[in-house]
Every structure is written in structure tokens, then in C-alpha cells.
PDB file of C-alpha atoms in Angstrom:
ATOM      1  CA  UNK A   1       0.206   0.261   0.039  1.00  0.00           C
ATOM      2  CA  UNK A   2       2.551   2.312   0.946  1.00  0.00           C
ATOM      3  CA  UNK A   3       4.987   1.430  -1.914  1.00  0.00           C
ATOM      4  CA  UNK A   4       1.786   2.505  -3.946  1.00  0.00           C
ATOM      5  CA  UNK A   5       1.495   5.603  -2.665  1.00  0.00           C
ATOM      6  CA  UNK A   6       5.157   7.006  -2.918  1.00  0.00           C
ATOM      7  CA  UNK A   7       4.930   5.522  -6.730  1.00  0.00           C
ATOM      8  CA  UNK A   8       1.996   7.824  -7.145  1.00  0.00           C
ATOM      9  CA  UNK A   9       3.581  11.081  -6.041  1.00  0.00           C
ATOM     10  CA  UNK A  10       6.787  10.349  -7.274  1.00  0.00           C
ATOM     11  CA  UNK A  11       5.045  10.053 -10.533  1.00  0.00           C
ATOM     12  CA  UNK A  12       3.354  13.523 -10.102  1.00  0.00           C
ATOM     13  CA  UNK A  13       6.195  15.185  -9.229  1.00  0.00           C
ATOM     14  CA  UNK A  14       8.073  13.866 -12.880  1.00  0.00           C
ATOM     15  CA  UNK A  15       4.883  14.643 -14.490  1.00  0.00           C
ATOM     16  CA  UNK A  16       5.738  18.318 -12.861  1.00  0.00           C
ATOM     17  CA  UNK A  17       2.456  18.303 -10.496  1.00  0.00           C
ATOM     18  CA  UNK A  18       5.690  20.097  -7.322  1.00  0.00           C
ATOM     19  CA  UNK A  19       5.967  23.480  -7.758  1.00  0.00           C
ATOM     20  CA  UNK A  20       9.318  25.475  -7.479  1.00  0.00           C
ATOM     21  CA  UNK A  21       9.978  27.504  -4.826  1.00  0.00           C
ATOM     22  CA  UNK A  22      12.683  29.619  -7.139  1.00  0.00           C
ATOM     23  CA  UNK A  23      10.108  32.495  -8.150  1.00  0.00           C
ATOM     24  CA  UNK A  24       8.097  33.033  -5.046  1.00  0.00           C
ATOM     25  CA  UNK A  25      11.729  32.747  -3.210  1.00  0.00           C
ATOM     26  CA  UNK A  26      12.470  35.752  -5.778  1.00  0.00           C
ATOM     27  CA  UNK A  27       9.257  37.810  -4.953  1.00  0.00           C
ATOM     28  CA  UNK A  28      10.088  37.705  -1.137  1.00  0.00           C
ATOM     29  CA  UNK A  29      13.939  38.873  -1.856  1.00  0.00           C
ATOM     30  CA  UNK A  30      12.284  41.981  -4.509  1.00  0.00           C
ATOM     31  CA  UNK A  31       9.676  43.051  -1.982  1.00  0.00           C
ATOM     32  CA  UNK A  32      12.124  42.675   0.856  1.00  0.00           C
ATOM     33  CA  UNK A  33      14.695  44.880  -0.978  1.00  0.00           C
ATOM     34  CA  UNK A  34      11.251  47.319  -1.596  1.00  0.00           C
ATOM     35  CA  UNK A  35      10.799  47.733   2.292  1.00  0.00           C
ATOM     36  CA  UNK A  36      14.504  48.063   3.100  1.00  0.00           C
ATOM     37  CA  UNK A  37      15.149  51.392   0.306  1.00  0.00           C
ATOM     38  CA  UNK A  38      12.172  52.863   1.077  1.00  0.00           C
ATOM     39  CA  UNK A  39      10.939  51.988   4.928  1.00  0.00           C
ATOM     40  CA  UNK A  40      13.954  50.850   6.616  1.00  0.00           C
ATOM     41  CA  UNK A  41      17.368  52.281   5.011  1.00  0.00           C
ATOM     42  CA  UNK A  42      15.294  55.954   4.875  1.00  0.00           C
ATOM     43  CA  UNK A  43      14.725  55.388   9.195  1.00  0.00           C
ATOM     44  CA  UNK A  44      18.223  54.536   9.852  1.00  0.00           C
ATOM     45  CA  UNK A  45      19.737  57.665   8.240  1.00  0.00           C
ATOM     46  CA  UNK A  46      16.768  60.113  10.177  1.00  0.00           C
ATOM     47  CA  UNK A  47      18.186  58.472  13.446  1.00  0.00           C
ATOM     48  CA  UNK A  48      21.807  58.577  12.931  1.00  0.00           C
ATOM     49  CA  UNK A  49      21.424  62.512  11.893  1.00  0.00           C
ATOM     50  CA  UNK A  50      19.546  63.128  15.270  1.00  0.00           C
ATOM     51  CA  UNK A  51      21.769  61.176  17.421  1.00  0.00           C
ATOM     52  CA  UNK A  52      24.747  63.039  15.538  1.00  0.00           C
ATOM     53  CA  UNK A  53      22.871  66.376  16.313  1.00  0.00           C
ATOM     54  CA  UNK A  54      21.958  65.021  20.123  1.00  0.00           C
ATOM     55  CA  UNK A  55      25.591  65.071  19.934  1.00  0.00           C
ATOM     56  CA  UNK A  56      26.483  68.404  18.816  1.00  0.00           C
ATOM     57  CA  UNK A  57      24.080  70.409  21.907  1.00  0.00           C
ATOM     58  CA  UNK A  58      25.280  73.311  22.629  1.00  0.00           C
ATOM     59  CA  UNK A  59      24.380  75.729  25.744  1.00  0.00           C
ATOM     60  CA  UNK A  60      21.937  78.409  23.745  1.00  0.00           C
ATOM     61  CA  UNK A  61      20.613  75.590  21.364  1.00  0.00           C
ATOM     62  CA  UNK A  62      16.871  75.733  21.497  1.00  0.00           C
ATOM     63  CA  UNK A  63      14.993  72.241  21.636  1.00  0.00           C
ATOM     64  CA  UNK A  64      11.760  70.735  22.157  1.00  0.00           C
ATOM     65  CA  UNK A  65      11.656  67.100  24.385  1.00  0.00           C
ATOM     66  CA  UNK A  66       9.818  64.359  23.646  1.00  0.00           C
ATOM     67  CA  UNK A  67       7.166  65.478  26.312  1.00  0.00           C
ATOM     68  CA  UNK A  68       6.152  69.173  23.826  1.00  0.00           C
ATOM     69  CA  UNK A  69       8.074  71.363  26.569  1.00  0.00           C
ATOM     70  CA  UNK A  70       9.946  74.029  25.167  1.00  0.00           C
ATOM     71  CA  UNK A  71      13.249  75.626  25.984  1.00  0.00           C
ATOM     72  CA  UNK A  72      16.212  76.653  25.823  1.00  0.00           C
ATOM     73  CA  UNK A  73      19.595  74.400  27.328  1.00  0.00           C
ATOM     74  CA  UNK A  74      21.908  75.971  29.886  1.00  0.00           C
ATOM     75  CA  UNK A  75      23.718  73.343  31.475  1.00  0.00           C
ATOM     76  CA  UNK A  76      24.827  69.988  30.060  1.00  0.00           C
ATOM     77  CA  UNK A  77      25.866  67.533  32.520  1.00  0.00           C
ATOM     78  CA  UNK A  78      28.194  64.992  30.717  1.00  0.00           C
ATOM     79  CA  UNK A  79      28.911  61.280  32.358  1.00  0.00           C
ATOM     80  CA  UNK A  80      32.228  59.854  32.089  1.00  0.00           C
ATOM     81  CA  UNK A  81      31.064  56.844  30.293  1.00  0.00           C
ATOM     82  CA  UNK A  82      31.788  56.100  26.662  1.00  0.00           C
ATOM     83  CA  UNK A  83      30.174  57.778  23.352  1.00  0.00           C
ATOM     84  CA  UNK A  84      27.257  55.013  22.832  1.00  0.00           C
ATOM     85  CA  UNK A  85      26.077  56.043  26.034  1.00  0.00           C
ATOM     86  CA  UNK A  86      25.771  59.827  25.549  1.00  0.00           C
ATOM     87  CA  UNK A  87      21.805  59.700  25.707  1.00  0.00           C
ATOM     88  CA  UNK A  88      22.122  59.326  28.987  1.00  0.00           C
ATOM     89  CA  UNK A  89      23.878  62.875  30.132  1.00  0.00           C
ATOM     90  CA  UNK A  90      21.123  65.262  32.151  1.00  0.00           C
ATOM     91  CA  UNK A  91      20.673  68.809  30.136  1.00  0.00           C
ATOM     92  CA  UNK A  92      19.147  71.361  32.127  1.00  0.00           C
ATOM     93  CA  UNK A  93      16.564  73.341  30.395  1.00  0.00           C
ATOM     94  CA  UNK A  94      14.783  76.820  31.087  1.00  0.00           C
ATOM     95  CA  UNK A  95      11.303  77.347  29.909  1.00  0.00           C
ATOM     96  CA  UNK A  96       9.835  79.979  31.136  1.00  0.00           C
ATOM     97  CA  UNK A  97      10.617  81.257  34.348  1.00  0.00           C
ATOM     98  CA  UNK A  98      10.627  77.117  35.151  1.00  0.00           C
ATOM     99  CA  UNK A  99      14.239  75.057  34.815  1.00  0.00           C
ATOM    100  CA  UNK A 100      13.702  71.139  33.989  1.00  0.00           C
ATOM    101  CA  UNK A 101      16.710  68.499  33.600  1.00  0.00           C
ATOM    102  CA  UNK A 102      15.941  66.135  31.426  1.00  0.00           C
ATOM    103  CA  UNK A 103      17.541  63.227  29.756  1.00  0.00           C
ATOM    104  CA  UNK A 104      19.969  63.922  26.250  1.00  0.00           C
ATOM    105  CA  UNK A 105      17.903  61.297  24.518  1.00  0.00           C
ATOM    106  CA  UNK A 106      14.216  62.614  25.503  1.00  0.00           C
ATOM    107  CA  UNK A 107      15.017  65.656  23.356  1.00  0.00           C
ATOM    108  CA  UNK A 108      12.898  64.955  20.338  1.00  0.00           C
ATOM    109  CA  UNK A 109      14.066  68.252  17.952  1.00  0.00           C
ATOM    110  CA  UNK A 110      16.613  70.850  18.094  1.00  0.00           C
ATOM    111  CA  UNK A 111      14.554  74.133  17.039  1.00  0.00           C
ATOM    112  CA  UNK A 112      17.972  76.415  16.398  1.00  0.00           C
ATOM    113  CA  UNK A 113      21.418  76.062  17.394  1.00  0.00           C
ATOM    114  CA  UNK A 114      23.911  78.283  18.400  1.00  0.00           C
ATOM    115  CA  UNK A 115      27.543  78.473  17.730  1.00  0.00           C
ATOM    116  CA  UNK A 116      30.151  76.465  19.727  1.00  0.00           C
ATOM    117  CA  UNK A 117      32.087  78.716  22.460  1.00  0.00           C
ATOM    118  CA  UNK A 118      35.723  78.639  21.152  1.00  0.00           C
ATOM    119  CA  UNK A 119      38.303  78.871  23.538  1.00  0.00           C
ATOM    120  CA  UNK A 120      41.068  80.437  23.140  1.00  0.00           C
TER     121      UNK A 120
END
């Protein structure tokens, strides 16, 4: 009985009953490439440019926090850790008459940047 079933399957495969996976894999690969170039890659570029802008944050810059608070940077307390943890630095901002301490990573947007003070 099993010999008859396996022989029938073998004849179906030889007769063209089995489809190739190559076109399906090609389609999935093409869809992945489209998603990569239209969605993933631009997001990575935007994230890198935002992180670079946060690394170059200086006193006097006008920022918007992720909570929507607009303020001017008064002081940046940098930690002595490596460059990858720069987003944990404390930034003191002044908004109106209030002073707030936030993490550097919570800054959503930099509205205006001032030139860094050079020491001569």
C-alpha cells in the first residue's frame, strides 16, 4: 500500500505536479528589498542624523522635548562613560520661568542651534 502511494507521488512530481520555489523566493526577496530601501534605510539615516545632532548639542540651543516642552539649554552634565551612552546625559533647560532637568535622549527636536563657544 505505501509503495503504491509513494510511486503515485513520484509520478506526480515527475509529471510537473510539483511547483518550484524559485519564483516565490524571488518575489519575497524583491518585497524585502523594496521595504528596505523605502522604509528601513531612511529611518536609519534619520536616526543617525538625530543622534549626531544630540551629540552636538550646546548651551543656548532651543529644543523641544518628547513631552512637548520648548526650552533653551542652560547646562549639559556629561557623564564620563563611552560615546554610546551619551543619551543618558543630564540637560538642564529653561522654559519660561522654570528650569527642568531632562535626559539628552528625550530631546525630540532642535529648533535652533548656536555656534559652540571656542576657547582661545
